[in-house]
mmCIF file of N, CA and C in Angstrom:
data_model
loop_
_atom_site.group_PDB
_atom_site.id
_atom_site.type_symbol
_atom_site.label_atom_id
_atom_site.label_comp_id
_atom_site.label_asym_id
_atom_site.label_seq_id
_atom_site.Cartn_x
_atom_site.Cartn_y
_atom_site.Cartn_z
ATOM 1 N N GLN A 173 61.423 4.774 -100.047
ATOM 2 C CA GLN A 173 60.550 3.723 -99.566
ATOM 3 C C GLN A 173 60.257 3.927 -98.089
ATOM 4 N N VAL A 174 59.148 3.339 -97.647
ATOM 5 C CA VAL A 174 58.728 3.413 -96.258
ATOM 6 C C VAL A 174 58.620 1.998 -95.710
ATOM 7 N N GLN A 175 59.184 1.779 -94.541
ATOM 8 C CA GLN A 175 59.064 0.502 -93.857
ATOM 9 C C GLN A 175 58.185 0.669 -92.623
ATOM 10 N N LEU A 176 57.253 -0.258 -92.430
ATOM 11 C CA LEU A 176 56.317 -0.210 -91.322
ATOM 12 C C LEU A 176 56.417 -1.502 -90.522
ATOM 13 N N VAL A 177 56.478 -1.386 -89.199
ATOM 14 C CA VAL A 177 56.576 -2.545 -88.321
ATOM 15 C C VAL A 177 55.548 -2.409 -87.213
ATOM 16 N N GLU A 178 54.615 -3.384 -87.144
ATOM 17 C CA GLU A 178 53.588 -3.382 -86.117
ATOM 18 C C GLU A 178 54.053 -4.139 -84.882
ATOM 19 N N SER A 179 53.493 -3.772 -83.736
ATOM 20 C CA SER A 179 53.736 -4.484 -82.491
ATOM 21 C C SER A 179 52.552 -4.260 -81.560
ATOM 22 N N GLY A 180 52.478 -5.054 -80.498
ATOM 23 C CA GLY A 180 51.457 -4.875 -79.486
ATOM 24 C C GLY A 180 50.321 -5.872 -79.525
ATOM 25 N N GLY A 181 50.303 -6.750 -80.517
ATOM 26 C CA GLY A 181 49.263 -7.757 -80.585
ATOM 27 C C GLY A 181 49.442 -8.817 -79.518
ATOM 28 N N GLY A 182 48.421 -9.648 -79.364
ATOM 29 C CA GLY A 182 48.478 -10.709 -78.377
ATOM 30 C C GLY A 182 47.114 -11.288 -78.095
ATOM 31 N N LEU A 183 47.030 -12.033 -77.002
ATOM 32 C CA LEU A 183 45.794 -12.673 -76.571
ATOM 33 C C LEU A 183 45.184 -11.874 -75.430
ATOM 34 N N VAL A 184 43.899 -11.568 -75.544
ATOM 35 C CA VAL A 184 43.212 -10.792 -74.521
ATOM 36 C C VAL A 184 41.798 -11.322 -74.349
ATOM 37 N N GLN A 185 41.266 -11.199 -73.140
ATOM 38 C CA GLN A 185 39.903 -11.624 -72.854
ATOM 39 C C GLN A 185 38.910 -10.603 -73.379
ATOM 40 N N ALA A 186 37.729 -11.067 -73.769
ATOM 41 C CA ALA A 186 36.683 -10.165 -74.224
ATOM 42 C C ALA A 186 36.422 -9.084 -73.184
ATOM 43 N N GLY A 187 36.283 -7.848 -73.668
ATOM 44 C CA GLY A 187 36.106 -6.708 -72.789
ATOM 45 C C GLY A 187 37.397 -6.011 -72.418
ATOM 46 N N GLY A 188 38.516 -6.627 -72.720
ATOM 47 C CA GLY A 188 39.806 -6.060 -72.410
ATOM 48 C C GLY A 188 40.293 -5.085 -73.465
ATOM 49 N N SER A 189 41.542 -4.633 -73.303
ATOM 50 C CA SER A 189 42.112 -3.626 -74.187
ATOM 51 C C SER A 189 43.508 -4.010 -74.649
ATOM 52 N N LEU A 190 43.875 -3.518 -75.819
ATOM 53 C CA LEU A 190 45.224 -3.630 -76.359
ATOM 54 C C LEU A 190 45.561 -2.337 -77.071
ATOM 55 N N ARG A 191 46.838 -1.995 -77.119
ATOM 56 C CA ARG A 191 47.293 -0.876 -77.926
ATOM 57 C C ARG A 191 48.317 -1.362 -78.930
ATOM 58 N N LEU A 192 47.984 -1.215 -80.205
ATOM 59 C CA LEU A 192 48.896 -1.566 -81.276
ATOM 60 C C LEU A 192 49.750 -0.358 -81.646
ATOM 61 N N SER A 193 50.997 -0.609 -82.002
ATOM 62 C CA SER A 193 51.903 0.433 -82.452
ATOM 63 C C SER A 193 52.419 0.096 -83.839
ATOM 64 N N CYS A 194 52.682 1.123 -84.624
ATOM 65 C CA CYS A 194 53.251 0.969 -85.958
ATOM 66 C C CYS A 194 54.385 1.974 -86.096
ATOM 67 N N ALA A 195 55.604 1.474 -86.149
ATOM 68 C CA ALA A 195 56.782 2.322 -86.273
ATOM 69 C C ALA A 195 57.187 2.438 -87.736
ATOM 70 N N ALA A 196 57.375 3.667 -88.202
ATOM 71 C CA ALA A 196 57.729 3.928 -89.592
ATOM 72 C C ALA A 196 59.184 4.365 -89.714
ATOM 73 N N SER A 197 59.825 3.925 -90.781
ATOM 74 C CA SER A 197 61.185 4.347 -91.082
ATOM 75 C C SER A 197 61.344 4.460 -92.590
ATOM 76 N N GLY A 198 62.445 5.067 -93.035
ATOM 77 C CA GLY A 198 62.664 5.265 -94.451
ATOM 78 C C GLY A 198 62.219 6.648 -94.893
ATOM 79 N N ARG A 199 61.546 6.725 -96.044
ATOM 80 C CA ARG A 199 61.102 7.999 -96.585
ATOM 81 C C ARG A 199 59.838 8.446 -95.887
ATOM 82 N N ILE A 200 60.026 9.144 -94.770
ATOM 83 C CA ILE A 200 58.897 9.527 -93.932
ATOM 84 C C ILE A 200 58.688 11.033 -93.887
ATOM 85 N N PHE A 201 59.295 11.760 -94.830
ATOM 86 C CA PHE A 201 59.144 13.206 -94.833
ATOM 87 C C PHE A 201 57.867 13.657 -95.523
ATOM 88 N N LEU A 202 57.190 12.762 -96.231
ATOM 89 C CA LEU A 202 55.910 13.084 -96.834
ATOM 90 C C LEU A 202 54.797 12.974 -95.807
ATOM 91 N N ARG A 203 53.726 13.690 -96.055
ATOM 92 C CA ARG A 203 52.613 13.763 -95.121
ATOM 93 C C ARG A 203 51.637 12.614 -95.392
ATOM 94 N N TYR A 204 52.050 11.412 -94.978
ATOM 95 C CA TYR A 204 51.280 10.212 -95.274
ATOM 96 C C TYR A 204 50.007 10.113 -94.453
ATOM 97 N N ILE A 205 48.940 9.636 -95.100
ATOM 98 C CA ILE A 205 47.777 9.140 -94.387
ATOM 99 C C ILE A 205 48.148 7.767 -93.833
ATOM 100 N N MET A 206 47.824 7.518 -92.573
ATOM 101 C CA MET A 206 48.108 6.232 -91.958
ATOM 102 C C MET A 206 46.805 5.502 -91.663
ATOM 103 N N GLY A 207 46.790 4.205 -91.950
ATOM 104 C CA GLY A 207 45.589 3.421 -91.738
ATOM 105 C C GLY A 207 45.867 2.090 -91.074
ATOM 106 N N TRP A 208 44.827 1.530 -90.480
ATOM 107 C CA TRP A 208 44.851 0.179 -89.929
ATOM 108 C C TRP A 208 43.800 -0.660 -90.648
ATOM 109 N N PHE A 209 44.194 -1.856 -91.047
ATOM 110 C CA PHE A 209 43.312 -2.833 -91.653
ATOM 111 C C PHE A 209 43.420 -4.131 -90.872
ATOM 112 N N ARG A 210 42.462 -5.033 -91.058
ATOM 113 C CA ARG A 210 42.532 -6.331 -90.403
ATOM 114 C C ARG A 210 41.984 -7.406 -91.324
ATOM 115 N N GLN A 211 42.450 -8.633 -91.102
ATOM 116 C CA GLN A 211 42.018 -9.756 -91.914
ATOM 117 C C GLN A 211 41.928 -11.007 -91.050
ATOM 118 N N ALA A 212 40.743 -11.593 -91.006
ATOM 119 C CA ALA A 212 40.515 -12.853 -90.312
ATOM 120 C C ALA A 212 40.612 -13.995 -91.311
ATOM 121 N N PRO A 213 40.914 -15.221 -90.844
ATOM 122 C CA PRO A 213 41.013 -16.368 -91.757
ATOM 123 C C PRO A 213 39.747 -16.544 -92.589
ATOM 124 N N GLY A 214 39.918 -16.679 -93.896
ATOM 125 C CA GLY A 214 38.798 -16.875 -94.790
ATOM 126 C C GLY A 214 37.997 -15.627 -95.095
ATOM 127 N N LYS A 215 38.433 -14.475 -94.602
ATOM 128 C CA LYS A 215 37.717 -13.223 -94.807
ATOM 129 C C LYS A 215 38.549 -12.251 -95.637
ATOM 130 N N ASP A 216 37.879 -11.281 -96.242
ATOM 131 C CA ASP A 216 38.577 -10.224 -96.965
ATOM 132 C C ASP A 216 39.231 -9.263 -95.993
ATOM 133 N N ARG A 217 40.294 -8.619 -96.456
ATOM 134 C CA ARG A 217 40.909 -7.585 -95.655
ATOM 135 C C ARG A 217 39.964 -6.394 -95.561
ATOM 136 N N GLU A 218 39.740 -5.899 -94.352
ATOM 137 C CA GLU A 218 38.795 -4.817 -94.158
ATOM 138 C C GLU A 218 39.441 -3.612 -93.490
ATOM 139 N N PHE A 219 38.914 -2.460 -93.835
ATOM 140 C CA PHE A 219 39.355 -1.207 -93.256
ATOM 141 C C PHE A 219 38.926 -1.107 -91.799
ATOM 142 N N VAL A 220 39.812 -0.580 -90.948
ATOM 143 C CA VAL A 220 39.502 -0.376 -89.543
ATOM 144 C C VAL A 220 39.475 1.106 -89.191
ATOM 145 N N ALA A 221 40.572 1.820 -89.465
ATOM 146 C CA ALA A 221 40.672 3.229 -89.095
ATOM 147 C C ALA A 221 41.764 3.898 -89.903
ATOM 148 N N ALA A 222 41.700 5.225 -90.007
ATOM 149 C CA ALA A 222 42.733 5.998 -90.686
ATOM 150 C C ALA A 222 42.849 7.366 -90.043
ATOM 151 N N ILE A 223 44.011 7.997 -90.228
ATOM 152 C CA ILE A 223 44.270 9.301 -89.630
ATOM 153 C C ILE A 223 45.124 10.141 -90.567
ATOM 154 N N SER A 224 44.836 11.448 -90.632
ATOM 155 C CA SER A 224 45.620 12.359 -91.446
ATOM 156 C C SER A 224 46.967 12.633 -90.789
ATOM 157 N N TRP A 225 47.871 13.279 -91.542
ATOM 158 C CA TRP A 225 49.207 13.554 -91.015
ATOM 159 C C TRP A 225 49.147 14.404 -89.756
ATOM 160 N N SER A 226 48.295 15.406 -89.746
ATOM 161 C CA SER A 226 48.194 16.304 -88.600
ATOM 162 C C SER A 226 47.425 15.690 -87.439
ATOM 163 N N GLY A 227 46.669 14.650 -87.709
ATOM 164 C CA GLY A 227 45.826 14.050 -86.691
ATOM 165 C C GLY A 227 44.472 14.715 -86.546
ATOM 166 N N SER A 228 44.197 15.739 -87.347
ATOM 167 C CA SER A 228 42.949 16.479 -87.225
ATOM 168 C C SER A 228 41.760 15.744 -87.830
ATOM 169 N N SER A 229 42.019 14.795 -88.719
ATOM 170 C CA SER A 229 40.948 14.039 -89.355
ATOM 171 C C SER A 229 41.147 12.553 -89.108
ATOM 172 N N THR A 230 40.067 11.875 -88.729
ATOM 173 C CA THR A 230 40.089 10.431 -88.526
ATOM 174 C C THR A 230 38.848 9.808 -89.137
ATOM 175 N N ASP A 231 38.919 8.509 -89.379
ATOM 176 C CA ASP A 231 37.784 7.769 -89.898
ATOM 177 C C ASP A 231 37.836 6.362 -89.330
ATOM 178 N N TYR A 232 36.659 5.787 -89.048
ATOM 179 C CA TYR A 232 36.561 4.453 -88.484
ATOM 180 C C TYR A 232 35.466 3.670 -89.182
ATOM 181 N N THR A 233 35.653 2.373 -89.277
ATOM 182 C CA THR A 233 34.567 1.536 -89.731
ATOM 183 C C THR A 233 33.527 1.441 -88.621
ATOM 184 N N ASP A 234 32.260 1.254 -88.998
ATOM 185 C CA ASP A 234 31.162 1.332 -88.035
ATOM 186 C C ASP A 234 31.319 0.362 -86.867
ATOM 187 N N SER A 235 31.865 -0.810 -87.109
ATOM 188 C CA SER A 235 31.926 -1.836 -86.080
ATOM 189 C C SER A 235 32.882 -1.504 -84.937
ATOM 190 N N VAL A 236 33.776 -0.529 -85.124
ATOM 191 C CA VAL A 236 34.733 -0.193 -84.070
ATOM 192 C C VAL A 236 34.527 1.202 -83.507
ATOM 193 N N LYS A 237 33.588 1.960 -84.041
ATOM 194 C CA LYS A 237 33.347 3.316 -83.554
ATOM 195 C C LYS A 237 32.956 3.295 -82.079
ATOM 196 N N GLY A 238 33.572 4.172 -81.308
ATOM 197 C CA GLY A 238 33.315 4.239 -79.887
ATOM 198 C C GLY A 238 34.160 3.301 -79.069
ATOM 199 N N ARG A 239 34.865 2.376 -79.719
ATOM 200 C CA ARG A 239 35.715 1.423 -79.016
ATOM 201 C C ARG A 239 37.199 1.600 -79.339
ATOM 202 N N PHE A 240 37.513 1.909 -80.586
ATOM 203 C CA PHE A 240 38.900 2.053 -81.024
ATOM 204 C C PHE A 240 39.239 3.525 -81.210
ATOM 205 N N ILE A 241 40.496 3.875 -80.959
ATOM 206 C CA ILE A 241 40.989 5.234 -81.179
ATOM 207 C C ILE A 241 42.322 5.157 -81.917
ATOM 208 N N ILE A 242 42.410 5.837 -83.063
ATOM 209 C CA ILE A 242 43.660 5.921 -83.797
ATOM 210 C C ILE A 242 44.329 7.251 -83.470
ATOM 211 N N SER A 243 45.638 7.229 -83.306
ATOM 212 C CA SER A 243 46.394 8.439 -83.020
ATOM 213 C C SER A 243 47.789 8.305 -83.615
ATOM 214 N N ARG A 244 48.531 9.406 -83.644
ATOM 215 C CA ARG A 244 49.891 9.351 -84.167
ATOM 216 C C ARG A 244 50.781 10.337 -83.434
ATOM 217 N N ASP A 245 52.048 9.994 -83.355
ATOM 218 C CA ASP A 245 53.071 10.841 -82.769
ATOM 219 C C ASP A 245 54.146 10.997 -83.831
ATOM 220 N N ASN A 246 54.089 12.101 -84.566
ATOM 221 C CA ASN A 246 55.007 12.290 -85.681
ATOM 222 C C ASN A 246 56.456 12.443 -85.232
ATOM 223 N N ALA A 247 56.674 12.951 -84.021
ATOM 224 C CA ALA A 247 58.031 13.071 -83.502
ATOM 225 C C ALA A 247 58.673 11.705 -83.320
ATOM 226 N N LYS A 248 57.855 10.684 -83.065
ATOM 227 C CA LYS A 248 58.339 9.316 -82.903
ATOM 228 C C LYS A 248 58.101 8.464 -84.140
ATOM 229 N N ASN A 249 57.524 9.058 -85.187
ATOM 230 C CA ASN A 249 57.218 8.335 -86.422
ATOM 231 C C ASN A 249 56.400 7.077 -86.141
ATOM 232 N N THR A 250 55.397 7.229 -85.301
ATOM 233 C CA THR A 250 54.619 6.091 -84.847
ATOM 234 C C THR A 250 53.127 6.408 -84.879
ATOM 235 N N VAL A 251 52.334 5.434 -85.304
ATOM 236 C CA VAL A 251 50.884 5.522 -85.258
ATOM 237 C C VAL A 251 50.382 4.428 -84.323
ATOM 238 N N TYR A 252 49.299 4.713 -83.600
ATOM 239 C CA TYR A 252 48.767 3.798 -82.606
ATOM 240 C C TYR A 252 47.316 3.458 -82.907
ATOM 241 N N LEU A 253 46.907 2.295 -82.429
ATOM 242 C CA LEU A 253 45.498 1.922 -82.432
ATOM 243 C C LEU A 253 45.158 1.410 -81.042
ATOM 244 N N GLN A 254 44.468 2.237 -80.263
ATOM 245 C CA GLN A 254 43.999 1.838 -78.946
ATOM 246 C C GLN A 254 42.681 1.103 -79.113
ATOM 247 N N MET A 255 42.625 -0.144 -78.681
ATOM 248 C CA MET A 255 41.452 -0.983 -78.856
ATOM 249 C C MET A 255 40.867 -1.305 -77.488
ATOM 250 N N ASN A 256 39.664 -0.833 -77.243
ATOM 251 C CA ASN A 256 38.970 -1.052 -75.983
ATOM 252 C C ASN A 256 37.721 -1.894 -76.201
ATOM 253 N N SER A 257 37.201 -2.465 -75.118
ATOM 254 C CA SER A 257 35.985 -3.277 -75.168
ATOM 255 C C SER A 257 36.056 -4.311 -76.282
ATOM 256 N N LEU A 258 37.155 -5.030 -76.334
ATOM 257 C CA LEU A 258 37.390 -5.971 -77.423
ATOM 258 C C LEU A 258 36.379 -7.109 -77.414
ATOM 259 N N LYS A 259 36.011 -7.544 -78.612
ATOM 260 C CA LYS A 259 35.064 -8.620 -78.826
ATOM 261 C C LYS A 259 35.735 -9.759 -79.586
ATOM 262 N N PRO A 260 35.238 -10.990 -79.442
ATOM 263 C CA PRO A 260 35.832 -12.099 -80.203
ATOM 264 C C PRO A 260 35.873 -11.840 -81.706
ATOM 265 N N GLU A 261 34.900 -11.125 -82.242
ATOM 266 C CA GLU A 261 34.879 -10.841 -83.669
ATOM 267 C C GLU A 261 35.959 -9.855 -84.106
ATOM 268 N N ASP A 262 36.674 -9.261 -83.148
ATOM 269 C CA ASP A 262 37.823 -8.420 -83.476
ATOM 270 C C ASP A 262 39.074 -9.244 -83.763
ATOM 271 N N THR A 263 39.017 -10.545 -83.530
ATOM 272 C CA THR A 263 40.167 -11.410 -83.763
ATOM 273 C C THR A 263 40.573 -11.386 -85.230
ATOM 274 N N ALA A 264 41.831 -11.052 -85.486
ATOM 275 C CA ALA A 264 42.336 -10.940 -86.852
ATOM 276 C C ALA A 264 43.816 -10.591 -86.808
ATOM 277 N N VAL A 265 44.453 -10.640 -87.972
ATOM 278 C CA VAL A 265 45.767 -10.051 -88.129
ATOM 279 C C VAL A 265 45.567 -8.587 -88.489
ATOM 280 N N TYR A 266 46.204 -7.698 -87.752
ATOM 281 C CA TYR A 266 46.058 -6.270 -87.966
ATOM 282 C C TYR A 266 47.276 -5.728 -88.705
ATOM 283 N N TYR A 267 47.016 -4.959 -89.758
ATOM 284 C CA TYR A 267 48.068 -4.410 -90.602
ATOM 285 C C TYR A 267 48.065 -2.885 -90.553
ATOM 286 N N CYS A 268 49.241 -2.321 -90.465
ATOM 287 C CA CYS A 268 49.444 -0.891 -90.597
ATOM 288 C C CYS A 268 49.767 -0.578 -92.054
ATOM 289 N N ALA A 269 49.269 0.555 -92.559
ATOM 290 C CA ALA A 269 49.503 0.923 -93.946
ATOM 291 C C ALA A 269 49.655 2.432 -94.081
ATOM 292 N N ALA A 270 50.335 2.862 -95.151
ATOM 293 C CA ALA A 270 50.575 4.277 -95.407
ATOM 294 C C ALA A 270 50.176 4.634 -96.830
ATOM 295 N N SER A 271 49.537 5.803 -96.987
ATOM 296 C CA SER A 271 49.107 6.301 -98.283
ATOM 297 C C SER A 271 49.619 7.718 -98.489
ATOM 298 N N SER A 272 50.087 8.017 -99.695
ATOM 299 C CA SER A 272 50.597 9.351 -100.003
ATOM 300 C C SER A 272 49.547 10.266 -100.617
ATOM 301 N N GLN A 273 48.313 9.800 -100.776
ATOM 302 C CA GLN A 273 47.283 10.646 -101.339
ATOM 303 C C GLN A 273 46.857 11.710 -100.333
ATOM 304 N N GLY A 274 46.128 12.706 -100.814
ATOM 305 C CA GLY A 274 45.833 13.857 -99.982
ATOM 306 C C GLY A 274 44.558 13.787 -99.175
ATOM 307 N N TRP A 275 43.900 12.625 -99.145
ATOM 308 C CA TRP A 275 42.675 12.495 -98.380
ATOM 309 C C TRP A 275 42.561 11.093 -97.796
ATOM 310 N N ILE A 276 41.791 10.968 -96.727
ATOM 311 C CA ILE A 276 41.592 9.685 -96.075
ATOM 312 C C ILE A 276 40.748 8.780 -96.962
ATOM 313 N N THR A 277 41.169 7.528 -97.083
ATOM 314 C CA THR A 277 40.434 6.552 -97.866
ATOM 315 C C THR A 277 40.383 5.226 -97.122
ATOM 316 N N SER A 278 39.306 4.487 -97.329
ATOM 317 C CA SER A 278 39.148 3.169 -96.729
ATOM 318 C C SER A 278 39.555 2.046 -97.671
ATOM 319 N N SER A 279 39.957 2.383 -98.879
ATOM 320 C CA SER A 279 40.321 1.377 -99.873
ATOM 321 C C SER A 279 41.761 0.910 -99.675
ATOM 322 N N PRO A 280 41.989 -0.396 -99.510
ATOM 323 C CA PRO A 280 43.361 -0.880 -99.361
ATOM 324 C C PRO A 280 44.218 -0.635 -100.594
ATOM 325 N N TYR A 281 43.589 -0.451 -101.756
ATOM 326 C CA TYR A 281 44.331 -0.234 -102.992
ATOM 327 C C TYR A 281 44.985 1.141 -103.042
ATOM 328 N N GLU A 282 44.579 2.049 -102.182
ATOM 329 C CA GLU A 282 45.155 3.382 -102.128
ATOM 330 C C GLU A 282 46.337 3.474 -101.163
ATOM 331 N N TYR A 283 46.677 2.376 -100.522
ATOM 332 C CA TYR A 283 47.793 2.348 -99.585
ATOM 333 C C TYR A 283 48.959 1.587 -100.212
ATOM 334 N N ALA A 284 50.077 2.270 -100.383
ATOM 335 C CA ALA A 284 51.215 1.703 -101.097
ATOM 336 C C ALA A 284 52.165 0.909 -100.202
ATOM 337 N N TYR A 285 52.177 1.203 -98.908
ATOM 338 C CA TYR A 285 53.125 0.579 -97.992
ATOM 339 C C TYR A 285 52.389 -0.141 -96.877
ATOM 340 N N TRP A 286 52.869 -1.343 -96.557
ATOM 341 C CA TRP A 286 52.219 -2.203 -95.577
ATOM 342 C C TRP A 286 53.221 -2.837 -94.634
ATOM 343 N N GLY A 287 52.815 -3.011 -93.375
ATOM 344 C CA GLY A 287 53.599 -3.778 -92.439
ATOM 345 C C GLY A 287 53.325 -5.260 -92.594
ATOM 346 N N GLN A 288 53.992 -6.075 -91.779
ATOM 347 C CA GLN A 288 53.851 -7.526 -91.855
ATOM 348 C C GLN A 288 52.659 -8.053 -91.070
ATOM 349 N N GLY A 289 52.081 -7.240 -90.213
ATOM 350 C CA GLY A 289 50.908 -7.628 -89.460
ATOM 351 C C GLY A 289 51.234 -8.112 -88.059
ATOM 352 N N THR A 290 50.267 -7.959 -87.164
ATOM 353 C CA THR A 290 50.387 -8.462 -85.803
ATOM 354 C C THR A 290 49.070 -9.127 -85.411
ATOM 355 N N GLN A 291 49.155 -10.298 -84.789
ATOM 356 C CA GLN A 291 47.975 -11.093 -84.464
ATOM 357 C C GLN A 291 47.300 -10.569 -83.206
ATOM 358 N N VAL A 292 45.984 -10.385 -83.294
ATOM 359 C CA VAL A 292 45.155 -10.043 -82.144
ATOM 360 C C VAL A 292 44.114 -11.140 -81.982
ATOM 361 N N THR A 293 44.092 -11.769 -80.815
ATOM 362 C CA THR A 293 43.139 -12.832 -80.530
ATOM 363 C C THR A 293 42.350 -12.466 -79.281
ATOM 364 N N VAL A 294 41.023 -12.445 -79.401
ATOM 365 C CA VAL A 294 40.139 -12.090 -78.298
ATOM 366 C C VAL A 294 39.331 -13.319 -77.916
ATOM 367 N N SER A 295 39.486 -13.782 -76.685
ATOM 368 C CA SER A 295 38.778 -14.959 -76.208
ATOM 369 C C SER A 295 37.462 -14.560 -75.557
ATOM 370 N N SER A 296 36.478 -15.451 -75.618
ATOM 371 C CA SER A 296 35.176 -15.196 -75.037
ATOM 372 C C SER A 296 35.125 -15.626 -73.587
#
């Protein structure tokens, strides 16, 4: 099994930045795809970004392209989401997830392991 724990959320003014971290433990010897999802109250959970094990491949949803950067440090078993130029519409609970499939996917159903989430609130 894989355990994921997010951190780094908080309250930030519009235009500011936050860096989320996701620490993995447990069965981490597989080459997992790592992803970030978010969910606002009353909204469906949506894909934000994903990264391959090597870090050579990434994918982002259109609304965050050019503002967010996903990265990973396998030596520390940690994946990051650097969020810049934050907007009020970015406000949501952000979840880290892991998938054992061999390609990047935006579908939450392809991710078997999930963290508990961290709240990000962007004020106008």
